[in-house]
Amino acid sequence: MKSLSLYLSKVFYVLESNRRELVLLLAAFMSASILEAFGIGLIGPFISIAFDPDIVRQHLISKSLIVDGLGLQTDSEIILAVTVFVIAIFCIKSLAYFLCKLYIYRFSYSRKVELETRLVHTYLNIPYLFHLRRNSASLIKNIVFESNQFTTNCLIPLLEIVANLVVLITLLALLAKTNFTLLAFSLAVLLPIFLIFNKLSKRVRKWGKVKSEAHQAILRVINHGLGGIKETKIIGCQDYFETELRESARQLAKASVFVQAFQLLPRISIEATLIIFLIVLVAFVQIFLVDSVEQFSSILGIFAIASLRMAPIASQTLNAVIRMRASSHALDMLYLDLHEIDGYNLTSKRDSQGTSSLNKQAFPPNRYSISFKDLTFAYPNISEPAIRNVSLSFQKGESIAFVGKSGAGKTTLVDLLLGLITPDSGDICIDGVSIYQDLRKWQDLVGYIPQAIFLTDETIEQNIAFGVPEGEIDQDRLQMAIQAAQLEELVMDLPNGVRTQVGERGVRLSGGQRQRIGIARALYHQRQILVLDEATSALDSETEKLVSNAINSLAGSKTLIIIAHRISTIESCDRIYMLEKGELKRSGTYAEIFMSKA
């Protein structure tokens, strides 16, 4: 009972469903169950009336409704009327059952859409640190695979169990009223089957976990193999990825076979047991209770029809339990992720509740200064700070550079500036106002140009206006960005201009062209502060010069923050900051840092 309560609490936490819809579902189940029991309950009277129509005339209510009300006199007319009535009830019952199932599926798949949207929203808005320790394959698996597992093998089976239990309870009440002794014998025969399956189905959870982990492994192998297709082909490690995928696929197939096969057993065993029981019962009545055959005919009719209806319901219920146990790992993965995400403050731990000072001024102002004040930051579970007591300032339109060896803290400092992570102590201010008072407004000022520009498999136009629907792209702003990033010659040489497809990750473009698209992207979105994170380090000297020219042409009009290994790329910077083990060691002009003997 405790495990069931915990399971349901996780389901409702993941579901975040409207309780009113759940009440309507329950009402629909109750209505369909009442019709189910009423229809089956008519079988006994119908059989009796078919053999002896005088029964209708002997009861006051049936006589007034059928004989007097409808004006029926002959036996044939009475039997025909009762037949039509019973058929109509069964048709209505079947329609109600279909609509009930349809409601379950519509409700469940609507929740699936909400869950997928919720996961995408939370993964996109979760603090950046979350993504530093999570593999993208696990996130994709949760959105695509686990959400589907939750819907098809957890939510739908759970609702089907509720619906089936309501029908079963109603039918059992009907059978108990018909003949309690016979019902008790039937349940005694079926009870061992339920107990055996309940014990065996606990193993299904392990198979479900294997399936989930195998799916994640397959996604990871595909991402690695196809994501680095150039390296894969050049190194010649195709066999490695094929072997890795084959092994994960075999584990997935093996677990799937066990789960699918196990789901067949309830229906086979329950139907066979009930049919054997009824056959033995009929033979027993015929051999030992010959004088009571007519008395048992209507009772056996009800039990036969009820058994035919209850057998699939019972097997579906057991099957649903198996599916829920198999999907319990998927439920755990979704619950743990959503629970952890809800533990974060998705905006910023520095966000204020009052009116932002940034909103009270023209933003960005014509002139502004940005200052880092005693910034200190340490990554979780790492004792040594990546950045320690860093203080500096620069003005609008200046070009500054951060240099230092790998691990010096350059990228961490830039991530702090971008607002992706927040300092453990210290602050970043614009004109004396903390950026954390309105982090979104601050980030709307900043453009980021990394070493490897992320390009979608769409057109140049869509990649420059990244995140803007195609029909809403501002063509004037697009042309200005292309011109400023020195992409005009490239666009003119392409057969379809800005509507040329760049291929997945921009494979149809050179490295320099991709970098300039990254610059154009920041300019299209009208970013005032451009952060270039090793933006030219992967380029050859000639291409680097072209990109550097595009960058240098922005000096003065944009604030440039450059991380670089190559000293040649920062010669024209107004100020250079040298970092070492997270601390600011030196600062000055290019000549002061690299030309002096100090």
Coordinates of C-alpha atoms in Angstrom, one line a residue:
M1 CA 0.0 0.0 0.0
K2 CA 2.9 2.4 0.8
S3 CA 4.6 1.7 -2.5
L4 CA 1.3 2.2 -4.3
S5 CA 0.8 5.6 -2.5
L6 CA 4.4 6.6 -3.4
Y7 CA 3.8 5.5 -7.1
L8 CA 0.6 7.6 -7.3
S9 CA 2.2 10.6 -5.7
K10 CA 5.0 10.5 -8.4
V11 CA 2.4 10.2 -11.1
F12 CA 0.4 13.2 -9.9
Y13 CA 3.6 15.2 -9.5
V14 CA 4.7 14.5 -13.1
L15 CA 1.2 14.9 -14.3
E16 CA 0.2 18.3 -12.9
S17 CA -3.2 17.5 -14.2
N18 CA -6.5 19.3 -13.8
R19 CA -8.5 17.6 -11.1
R20 CA -11.8 18.5 -12.7
E21 CA -10.9 16.3 -15.7
L22 CA -10.0 13.4 -13.4
V23 CA -13.4 13.7 -11.7
L24 CA -15.1 13.7 -15.1
L25 CA -13.1 10.6 -16.0
L26 CA -14.2 8.8 -12.9
A27 CA -17.9 9.8 -13.6
A28 CA -17.5 8.4 -17.1
F29 CA -16.1 5.1 -15.7
M30 CA -19.0 4.8 -13.2
S31 CA -21.6 5.4 -15.9
A32 CA -20.0 2.9 -18.3
S33 CA -19.8 0.3 -15.5
I34 CA -23.5 0.7 -14.5
L35 CA -24.5 0.2 -18.1
E36 CA -22.1 -2.8 -18.3
A37 CA -23.7 -4.5 -15.3
F38 CA -27.2 -3.6 -16.3
G39 CA -26.7 -5.1 -19.8
I40 CA -25.2 -8.3 -18.4
G41 CA -27.8 -8.5 -15.7
L42 CA -30.5 -8.6 -18.4
I43 CA -29.1 -11.9 -19.8
G44 CA -30.7 -14.0 -17.1
P45 CA -34.2 -12.5 -17.4
F46 CA -34.0 -12.5 -21.2
I47 CA -33.2 -16.3 -21.2
S48 CA -36.1 -16.9 -18.8
I49 CA -38.5 -14.8 -20.9
A50 CA -37.4 -16.5 -24.1
F51 CA -38.4 -19.9 -22.6
D52 CA -41.5 -18.6 -20.8
P53 CA -43.0 -15.3 -22.1
D54 CA -45.7 -15.6 -19.4
I55 CA -43.2 -14.3 -16.9
V56 CA -43.8 -10.8 -18.4
R57 CA -47.6 -11.1 -17.8
Q58 CA -47.1 -12.3 -14.2
H59 CA -45.1 -9.3 -13.0
L60 CA -47.0 -6.0 -12.4
I61 CA -44.2 -3.7 -13.6
S62 CA -43.3 -5.6 -16.8
K63 CA -47.0 -6.2 -17.6
S64 CA -47.8 -2.4 -17.4
L65 CA -44.7 -1.4 -19.4
I66 CA -44.6 -4.1 -22.1
V67 CA -48.0 -5.7 -22.4
D68 CA -50.3 -2.7 -21.5
G69 CA -47.9 0.1 -22.4
L70 CA -46.9 -1.2 -25.8
G71 CA -50.1 -3.1 -26.5
L72 CA -48.3 -6.4 -27.0
Q73 CA -50.4 -9.6 -26.7
T74 CA -48.7 -12.6 -28.4
D75 CA -45.6 -14.4 -27.1
S76 CA -43.7 -13.6 -30.3
E77 CA -44.4 -9.9 -29.9
I78 CA -43.2 -9.9 -26.3
I79 CA -40.0 -11.9 -27.1
L80 CA -39.3 -9.6 -30.1
A81 CA -39.7 -6.4 -27.9
V82 CA -37.5 -7.8 -25.1
T83 CA -34.9 -8.8 -27.7
V84 CA -34.8 -5.3 -29.3
F85 CA -34.6 -3.8 -25.8
V86 CA -31.7 -6.0 -24.7
I87 CA -29.9 -5.4 -28.0
A88 CA -30.3 -1.6 -27.6
I89 CA -28.9 -1.7 -24.1
F90 CA -25.9 -3.7 -25.3
C91 CA -25.3 -1.2 -28.2
I92 CA -25.5 1.7 -25.8
K93 CA -23.2 -0.1 -23.4
S94 CA -20.6 -0.8 -26.1
L95 CA -20.8 2.9 -27.3
A96 CA -20.3 4.1 -23.7
Y97 CA -17.3 1.8 -23.3
F98 CA -15.8 3.1 -26.6
L99 CA -16.3 6.7 -25.6
C100 CA -14.8 6.0 -22.2
K101 CA -11.7 4.5 -23.8
L102 CA -11.5 7.4 -26.3
Y103 CA -11.7 9.8 -23.3
I104 CA -8.8 8.0 -21.6
Y105 CA -6.6 8.2 -24.7
R106 CA -7.4 11.8 -25.4
F107 CA -6.8 12.8 -21.8
S108 CA -3.5 10.8 -21.7
Y109 CA -2.0 12.1 -24.9
S110 CA -3.0 15.6 -24.1
R111 CA -1.0 15.2 -20.9
K112 CA 1.9 13.8 -23.0
V113 CA 1.9 17.1 -25.0
E114 CA 1.9 19.1 -21.7
L115 CA 4.7 16.9 -20.2
E116 CA 6.9 17.2 -23.3
T117 CA 6.4 20.9 -23.4
R118 CA 7.1 21.2 -19.7
L119 CA 10.3 19.2 -20.0
V120 CA 11.6 21.3 -22.9
H121 CA 10.6 24.5 -21.1
T122 CA 12.4 23.5 -17.9
Y123 CA 15.5 22.1 -19.7
L124 CA 15.8 25.4 -21.7
N125 CA 15.3 27.6 -18.6
I126 CA 17.2 25.5 -16.0
P127 CA 20.4 27.2 -14.8
Y128 CA 23.4 26.5 -17.0
L129 CA 25.2 24.5 -14.3
F130 CA 22.6 21.7 -14.7
H131 CA 23.7 21.2 -18.3
L132 CA 27.4 21.0 -17.4
R133 CA 26.8 17.8 -15.6
R134 CA 24.1 16.2 -17.7
N135 CA 24.5 14.3 -21.0
S136 CA 22.2 15.7 -23.7
A137 CA 21.3 12.1 -24.6
S138 CA 19.6 11.7 -21.2
L139 CA 17.6 14.9 -21.7
I140 CA 16.5 13.9 -25.2
K141 CA 15.6 10.4 -23.9
N142 CA 13.4 12.0 -21.2
I143 CA 11.6 14.2 -23.6
V144 CA 11.1 11.7 -26.4
F145 CA 11.2 8.2 -24.9
E146 CA 10.4 8.5 -21.2
S147 CA 7.5 10.8 -21.7
N148 CA 6.0 8.3 -24.2
Q149 CA 6.7 5.5 -21.7
F150 CA 4.9 7.5 -19.0
T151 CA 1.9 8.0 -21.2
T152 CA 1.5 4.6 -22.8
N153 CA 2.8 2.4 -20.0
C154 CA 2.0 4.3 -16.9
L155 CA -0.9 6.9 -17.3
I156 CA -3.1 4.9 -19.7
P157 CA -2.7 1.6 -17.8
L158 CA -3.4 3.4 -14.5
L159 CA -6.6 4.9 -15.9
E160 CA -7.6 1.6 -17.5
I161 CA -7.1 -0.1 -14.1
V162 CA -9.4 2.4 -12.5
A163 CA -12.0 1.9 -15.2
N164 CA -11.6 -1.9 -15.1
L165 CA -11.9 -2.0 -11.3
V166 CA -15.1 -0.1 -11.4
V167 CA -16.5 -2.6 -14.0
L168 CA -15.2 -5.6 -12.1
I169 CA -16.7 -4.4 -8.8
T170 CA -20.0 -3.8 -10.4
L171 CA -20.0 -7.2 -12.2
L172 CA -18.9 -9.0 -9.0
A173 CA -21.7 -7.4 -7.1
L174 CA -24.1 -8.6 -9.8
L175 CA -22.7 -12.2 -9.7
A176 CA -22.8 -12.2 -5.9
K177 CA -26.5 -11.3 -6.0
T178 CA -27.1 -14.0 -8.6
N179 CA -25.3 -16.8 -6.8
F180 CA -22.7 -16.1 -4.1
T181 CA -21.5 -19.6 -3.8
L182 CA -20.7 -20.0 -7.4
L183 CA -18.9 -16.6 -7.4
A184 CA -16.8 -17.7 -4.4
F185 CA -15.7 -20.9 -6.3
S186 CA -14.8 -18.8 -9.3
L187 CA -12.6 -16.4 -7.3
A188 CA -10.9 -19.2 -5.5
V189 CA -9.9 -20.7 -8.8
L190 CA -8.5 -17.3 -10.1
L191 CA -6.9 -16.1 -6.9
P192 CA -3.6 -18.2 -7.2
I193 CA -3.1 -16.8 -10.8
F194 CA -3.3 -13.2 -9.5
L195 CA -0.9 -13.9 -6.6
I196 CA 1.6 -15.6 -8.9
F197 CA 1.5 -12.8 -11.5
N198 CA 1.8 -10.1 -8.8
K199 CA 5.0 -11.8 -7.5
L200 CA 6.5 -12.3 -11.0
S201 CA 5.6 -8.9 -12.3
K202 CA 8.1 -7.3 -9.8
R203 CA 10.9 -8.5 -12.1
V204 CA 9.5 -6.4 -14.9
R205 CA 10.8 -3.2 -13.2
K206 CA 14.3 -4.5 -13.8
W207 CA 13.6 -5.1 -17.5
G208 CA 12.1 -1.6 -17.8
K209 CA 15.3 -0.1 -16.4
V210 CA 17.3 -2.1 -18.9
K211 CA 15.2 -0.7 -21.7
S212 CA 15.5 2.9 -20.5
E213 CA 19.3 2.6 -20.1
A214 CA 19.7 0.9 -23.5
H215 CA 17.7 3.7 -25.2
Q216 CA 20.0 6.3 -23.7
A217 CA 23.1 4.4 -24.7
I218 CA 21.7 4.1 -28.3
L219 CA 21.1 7.9 -28.4
R220 CA 24.5 8.6 -27.0
V221 CA 26.3 6.3 -29.6
I222 CA 24.3 7.9 -32.5
N223 CA 25.1 11.4 -31.3
H224 CA 28.8 10.6 -31.0
G225 CA 29.1 8.7 -34.2
L226 CA 27.1 11.0 -36.5
G227 CA 27.9 14.2 -34.6
G228 CA 31.6 13.8 -35.4
I229 CA 31.1 12.1 -38.8
K230 CA 34.3 13.7 -40.2
E231 CA 36.5 12.4 -37.4
T232 CA 34.7 9.0 -37.5
K233 CA 35.5 8.5 -41.1
I234 CA 39.0 9.8 -41.0
I235 CA 40.0 7.8 -37.9
G236 CA 38.1 4.8 -39.3
C237 CA 36.2 4.0 -36.1
Q238 CA 32.9 3.1 -37.7
D239 CA 33.2 -0.4 -36.3
Y240 CA 33.5 0.8 -32.8
F241 CA 30.2 2.8 -33.0
E242 CA 28.5 -0.1 -34.8
T243 CA 29.6 -2.5 -32.1
E244 CA 28.5 -0.2 -29.3
L245 CA 25.1 0.4 -30.9
R246 CA 24.6 -3.4 -31.6
E247 CA 25.3 -4.3 -28.0
S248 CA 22.9 -1.6 -26.7
A249 CA 20.3 -2.7 -29.3
R250 CA 20.6 -6.3 -28.2
Q251 CA 20.0 -5.4 -24.6
L252 CA 17.0 -3.3 -25.6
A253 CA 15.6 -6.2 -27.7
K254 CA 16.1 -8.8 -25.0
A255 CA 14.4 -6.7 -22.3
S256 CA 11.5 -5.8 -24.8
V257 CA 11.0 -9.5 -25.6
F258 CA 10.6 -10.4 -21.9
V259 CA 8.2 -7.5 -21.2
Q260 CA 6.1 -8.1 -24.3
A261 CA 5.9 -11.9 -23.7
F262 CA 5.1 -11.5 -20.0
Q263 CA 2.2 -9.2 -21.0
L264 CA 0.6 -12.1 -23.0
L265 CA 0.4 -14.5 -20.1
P266 CA -2.5 -12.9 -18.1
R267 CA -4.9 -13.1 -20.9
I268 CA -4.0 -16.6 -21.9
S269 CA -4.0 -18.0 -18.4
I270 CA -7.2 -16.2 -17.1
E271 CA -9.3 -17.0 -20.2
A272 CA -8.2 -20.6 -20.2
T273 CA -8.9 -21.0 -16.5
L274 CA -12.4 -19.5 -16.7
I275 CA -13.4 -21.5 -19.7
I276 CA -12.2 -24.7 -18.1
F277 CA -14.1 -23.8 -14.9
L278 CA -17.3 -23.1 -16.8
I279 CA -17.0 -26.3 -18.8
V280 CA -16.4 -28.4 -15.7
L281 CA -19.4 -26.6 -14.0
V282 CA -21.7 -27.3 -16.9
A283 CA -20.7 -30.9 -16.9
F284 CA -21.2 -31.1 -13.1
V285 CA -24.7 -29.7 -13.3
Q286 CA -25.6 -31.9 -16.2
I287 CA -24.3 -35.1 -14.5
F288 CA -25.2 -34.6 -10.9
L289 CA -27.9 -32.0 -10.9
V290 CA -30.1 -33.1 -13.7
D291 CA -33.3 -32.0 -12.0
S292 CA -31.9 -28.5 -11.6
V293 CA -30.7 -27.8 -15.1
E294 CA -33.5 -25.3 -15.9
Q295 CA -33.0 -23.5 -12.6
F296 CA -29.3 -23.2 -13.4
S297 CA -29.7 -22.2 -17.0
S298 CA -30.3 -18.5 -16.4
I299 CA -27.6 -18.4 -13.7
L300 CA -25.1 -20.1 -16.0
G301 CA -26.1 -17.7 -18.7
I302 CA -25.3 -14.7 -16.5
F303 CA -22.0 -16.3 -15.3
A304 CA -21.0 -17.2 -18.9
I305 CA -21.6 -13.7 -20.3
A306 CA -20.0 -12.1 -17.2
S307 CA -17.0 -14.4 -17.5
L308 CA -16.6 -13.6 -21.2
R309 CA -16.6 -9.9 -20.2
M310 CA -14.5 -10.2 -17.0
A311 CA -11.8 -12.4 -18.5
P312 CA -10.4 -9.7 -20.8
I313 CA -10.9 -7.1 -18.1
A314 CA -9.0 -9.1 -15.6
S315 CA -6.2 -9.9 -18.1
Q316 CA -6.1 -6.2 -19.1
T317 CA -5.8 -5.2 -15.4
L318 CA -2.9 -7.6 -14.8
N319 CA -1.3 -6.5 -18.1
A320 CA -1.7 -2.9 -17.0
V321 CA 0.0 -3.7 -13.7
I322 CA 2.9 -5.3 -15.6
R323 CA 3.2 -2.3 -17.9
M324 CA 3.2 0.1 -14.9
R325 CA 5.9 -1.8 -13.2
A326 CA 7.9 -1.9 -16.4
S327 CA 7.6 1.9 -16.8
S328 CA 8.3 2.6 -13.1
H329 CA 12.0 3.5 -14.0
A330 CA 10.7 6.0 -16.6
L331 CA 8.5 7.5 -13.9
D332 CA 11.4 7.7 -11.6
M333 CA 13.6 9.5 -14.2
L334 CA 10.9 12.1 -14.9
Y335 CA 10.1 12.6 -11.3
L336 CA 13.7 13.0 -10.2
D337 CA 14.4 15.4 -13.0
L338 CA 11.3 17.5 -12.5
H339 CA 11.8 17.5 -8.7
E340 CA 15.4 18.6 -9.1
I341 CA 14.4 21.3 -11.6
D342 CA 11.7 22.6 -9.3
G343 CA 14.4 22.9 -6.6
Y344 CA 16.1 25.5 -8.8
N345 CA 15.1 29.1 -9.0
L346 CA 14.7 29.2 -12.8
T347 CA 15.2 33.0 -13.0
S348 CA 18.2 33.8 -10.9
K349 CA 19.1 33.6 -7.2
R350 CA 20.0 37.2 -7.4
D351 CA 16.6 38.4 -9.0
S352 CA 14.9 41.0 -6.9
Q353 CA 11.2 41.1 -6.3
G354 CA 10.9 44.9 -6.8
T355 CA 11.0 47.1 -9.8
S356 CA 14.4 46.9 -11.6
S357 CA 16.6 49.9 -11.6
L358 CA 17.5 49.0 -15.1
N359 CA 13.9 49.5 -16.2
K360 CA 13.9 53.0 -14.8
Q361 CA 16.5 54.3 -17.3
A362 CA 17.0 54.4 -21.0
F363 CA 18.6 51.1 -21.6
P364 CA 21.3 50.8 -22.9
P365 CA 22.4 54.4 -22.2
N366 CA 24.5 56.3 -24.6
R367 CA 27.5 55.8 -22.3
Y368 CA 27.9 53.2 -19.7
S369 CA 30.6 51.4 -17.7
I370 CA 30.6 47.8 -16.7
S371 CA 32.4 46.7 -13.5
F372 CA 33.2 43.3 -11.9
K373 CA 33.3 43.7 -8.2
D374 CA 35.3 41.1 -6.2
L375 CA 33.9 38.2 -8.2
T376 CA 34.4 34.7 -6.7
F377 CA 32.9 31.5 -8.1
A378 CA 33.4 27.8 -7.4
Y379 CA 31.8 24.9 -9.3
P380 CA 29.7 22.5 -7.2
N381 CA 31.7 19.8 -5.4
I382 CA 35.0 21.5 -6.3
S383 CA 36.8 23.1 -3.4
E384 CA 39.1 25.6 -5.2
P385 CA 37.3 28.6 -6.8
A386 CA 37.5 28.9 -10.6
I387 CA 37.4 32.7 -10.1
R388 CA 38.7 34.4 -7.0
N389 CA 38.2 38.1 -6.1
V390 CA 38.3 39.5 -9.7
S391 CA 37.7 43.2 -10.0
L392 CA 37.9 45.2 -13.2
S393 CA 35.9 47.8 -15.3
F394 CA 35.6 48.9 -18.8
Q395 CA 33.6 51.5 -20.8
K396 CA 31.1 51.2 -23.7
G397 CA 32.8 50.8 -27.0
E398 CA 36.1 49.5 -25.6
S399 CA 37.7 46.3 -26.7
I400 CA 39.1 44.1 -23.9
A401 CA 40.7 40.7 -23.9
F402 CA 41.2 37.9 -21.3
V403 CA 44.3 35.8 -21.7
G404 CA 45.8 33.0 -19.8
K405 CA 46.6 29.3 -19.9
S406 CA 43.9 26.6 -20.0
G407 CA 42.2 26.5 -16.7
A408 CA 43.0 30.1 -15.8
G409 CA 39.3 31.0 -15.5
K410 CA 38.7 32.8 -18.7
T411 CA 35.6 30.9 -19.8
T412 CA 34.2 30.9 -16.2
L413 CA 34.6 34.7 -16.2
V414 CA 32.8 35.0 -19.5
D415 CA 30.0 32.7 -18.3
L416 CA 29.6 35.0 -15.3
L417 CA 29.4 38.0 -17.7
L418 CA 26.8 36.2 -19.8
G419 CA 24.6 35.6 -16.8
L420 CA 24.8 31.8 -17.3
I421 CA 26.2 31.3 -13.8
T422 CA 26.0 33.6 -10.8
P423 CA 28.9 34.4 -8.5
D424 CA 29.2 33.0 -5.0
S425 CA 30.2 36.5 -3.9
G426 CA 30.7 39.8 -5.6
D427 CA 28.7 41.5 -8.3
I428 CA 28.6 42.6 -12.0
C429 CA 27.2 46.1 -12.4
I430 CA 26.3 48.4 -15.2
D431 CA 26.5 52.1 -14.2
G432 CA 26.5 50.9 -10.6
V433 CA 23.3 48.8 -10.9
S434 CA 23.6 45.0 -10.5
I435 CA 22.8 43.1 -13.7
Y436 CA 20.9 40.6 -11.5
Q437 CA 18.2 43.1 -10.9
D438 CA 17.0 42.3 -14.4
L439 CA 19.1 39.5 -15.9
R440 CA 17.0 39.1 -19.0
K441 CA 17.4 42.7 -19.9
W442 CA 21.1 42.5 -19.4
Q443 CA 21.4 39.3 -21.6
D444 CA 19.5 41.2 -24.3
L445 CA 22.6 43.4 -24.6
V446 CA 25.1 40.5 -24.9
G447 CA 25.9 38.5 -28.0
Y448 CA 28.0 35.3 -27.7
I449 CA 30.3 34.1 -30.5
P450 CA 32.0 30.8 -29.5
Q451 CA 34.8 28.9 -31.2
A452 CA 32.3 26.4 -32.7
I453 CA 29.2 28.3 -34.0
F454 CA 26.0 26.2 -33.6
L455 CA 24.2 26.2 -36.9
T456 CA 20.8 24.6 -37.7
D457 CA 20.1 22.6 -40.8
E458 CA 18.3 25.6 -42.3
T459 CA 19.0 28.6 -44.4
I460 CA 21.7 31.3 -43.9
E461 CA 18.8 33.7 -43.2
Q462 CA 17.3 31.5 -40.5
N463 CA 20.6 30.9 -38.9
I464 CA 21.4 34.6 -38.7
A465 CA 17.9 35.4 -37.3
F466 CA 18.3 32.4 -34.9
G467 CA 15.1 31.9 -32.9
V468 CA 12.9 34.2 -35.0
P469 CA 10.1 32.6 -37.1
E470 CA 10.8 32.8 -40.8
G471 CA 7.8 35.0 -41.5
E472 CA 8.9 37.5 -38.9
I473 CA 12.5 38.1 -40.0
D474 CA 13.3 41.8 -40.5
Q475 CA 15.0 42.0 -43.9
D476 CA 16.5 45.4 -43.4
R477 CA 18.1 44.3 -40.1
L478 CA 19.3 41.1 -41.8
Q479 CA 21.1 43.0 -44.6
M480 CA 22.7 45.3 -42.1
A481 CA 24.0 42.3 -40.1
I482 CA 25.3 40.6 -43.3
Q483 CA 27.1 43.8 -44.4
A484 CA 28.7 44.4 -40.9
A485 CA 29.9 40.8 -40.7
Q486 CA 31.4 41.0 -44.2
L487 CA 29.2 38.3 -45.6
E488 CA 28.0 40.1 -48.7
E489 CA 30.4 38.4 -51.1
L490 CA 29.5 35.0 -49.8
V491 CA 25.8 35.6 -50.1
M492 CA 26.1 37.0 -53.6
D493 CA 28.1 33.9 -54.7
L494 CA 25.5 31.4 -53.5
P495 CA 22.8 30.3 -55.9
N496 CA 19.9 31.0 -53.5
G497 CA 21.5 33.8 -51.6
V498 CA 20.4 34.0 -48.0
R499 CA 18.0 31.2 -48.6
T500 CA 20.8 28.7 -49.2
Q501 CA 20.7 25.7 -46.9
V502 CA 23.9 25.4 -44.8
G503 CA 23.5 21.7 -43.9
E504 CA 23.6 20.1 -40.5
R505 CA 26.0 22.1 -38.2
G506 CA 26.9 24.2 -41.3
V507 CA 28.9 21.5 -43.0
R508 CA 28.5 23.3 -46.4
L509 CA 30.3 26.3 -45.1
S510 CA 33.9 27.0 -44.2
G511 CA 35.0 27.7 -40.7
G512 CA 35.5 31.4 -41.4
Q513 CA 32.0 31.6 -43.0
R514 CA 30.5 29.9 -40.0
Q515 CA 32.2 32.4 -37.6
R516 CA 31.0 35.4 -39.6
I517 CA 27.4 34.0 -39.5
G518 CA 27.9 33.9 -35.7
I519 CA 28.9 37.5 -35.7
A520 CA 26.0 38.4 -38.0
R521 CA 23.6 36.6 -35.6
A522 CA 24.7 38.7 -32.7
L523 CA 24.4 41.9 -34.8
Y524 CA 20.9 40.9 -36.1
H525 CA 19.7 40.6 -32.6
Q526 CA 21.2 44.1 -32.0
R527 CA 23.6 43.1 -29.2
Q528 CA 25.7 45.9 -27.8
I529 CA 28.3 43.8 -26.1
L530 CA 30.0 41.0 -28.2
V531 CA 31.8 38.2 -26.4
L532 CA 34.1 36.3 -28.6
D533 CA 35.2 33.0 -27.0
E534 CA 38.2 31.7 -28.9
A535 CA 36.3 32.8 -32.0
T536 CA 39.3 32.5 -34.4
S537 CA 41.5 29.9 -32.7
A538 CA 40.3 27.1 -35.0
L539 CA 40.9 29.1 -38.2
D540 CA 43.9 29.2 -40.5
S541 CA 45.8 32.5 -40.6
E542 CA 44.2 33.8 -43.8
T543 CA 40.7 33.0 -42.6
E544 CA 41.5 34.4 -39.2
K545 CA 42.5 37.6 -40.8
L546 CA 39.1 37.9 -42.6
V547 CA 37.2 37.2 -39.4
S548 CA 39.4 39.6 -37.4
N549 CA 38.8 42.3 -39.9
A550 CA 35.0 41.8 -39.5
I551 CA 35.5 42.0 -35.7
N552 CA 37.8 45.0 -35.8
S553 CA 35.3 46.9 -38.0
L554 CA 32.9 46.8 -35.0
A555 CA 35.4 48.3 -32.6
G556 CA 34.1 51.6 -31.1
S557 CA 30.5 50.9 -32.1
K558 CA 30.3 47.7 -30.0
T559 CA 31.9 46.7 -26.8
L560 CA 34.1 43.7 -27.5
I561 CA 35.2 41.1 -25.0
I562 CA 37.7 38.7 -26.5
I563 CA 39.1 35.4 -25.2
A564 CA 42.1 34.3 -27.2
H565 CA 45.2 32.2 -27.3
R566 CA 46.7 33.8 -30.3
I567 CA 48.3 37.1 -29.3
S568 CA 47.9 38.5 -32.8
T569 CA 44.2 38.6 -32.4
I570 CA 44.2 41.0 -29.4
E571 CA 46.9 43.5 -30.5
S572 CA 44.3 46.2 -31.1
C573 CA 42.4 45.7 -27.8
D574 CA 42.2 48.7 -25.5
R575 CA 43.0 46.6 -22.4
I576 CA 44.2 43.1 -21.8
Y577 CA 43.6 41.1 -18.6
M578 CA 45.9 38.2 -17.7
L579 CA 44.4 35.5 -15.6
E580 CA 46.2 32.8 -13.7
K581 CA 44.5 30.1 -11.5
G582 CA 41.4 32.2 -11.3
E583 CA 43.0 35.4 -10.2
L584 CA 43.7 38.6 -12.1
K585 CA 47.5 38.9 -12.3
R586 CA 48.2 41.7 -14.7
S587 CA 46.3 44.2 -16.9
G588 CA 47.3 46.8 -19.4
T589 CA 47.7 47.5 -23.1
Y590 CA 49.2 45.1 -25.5
A591 CA 52.6 46.8 -25.3
E592 CA 52.5 46.9 -21.5
I593 CA 51.7 43.2 -21.2
F594 CA 53.7 41.6 -23.9
M595 CA 56.4 44.2 -25.0
S596 CA 57.7 45.2 -21.6
K597 CA 60.3 43.2 -19.7
A598 CA 58.4 43.5 -16.5

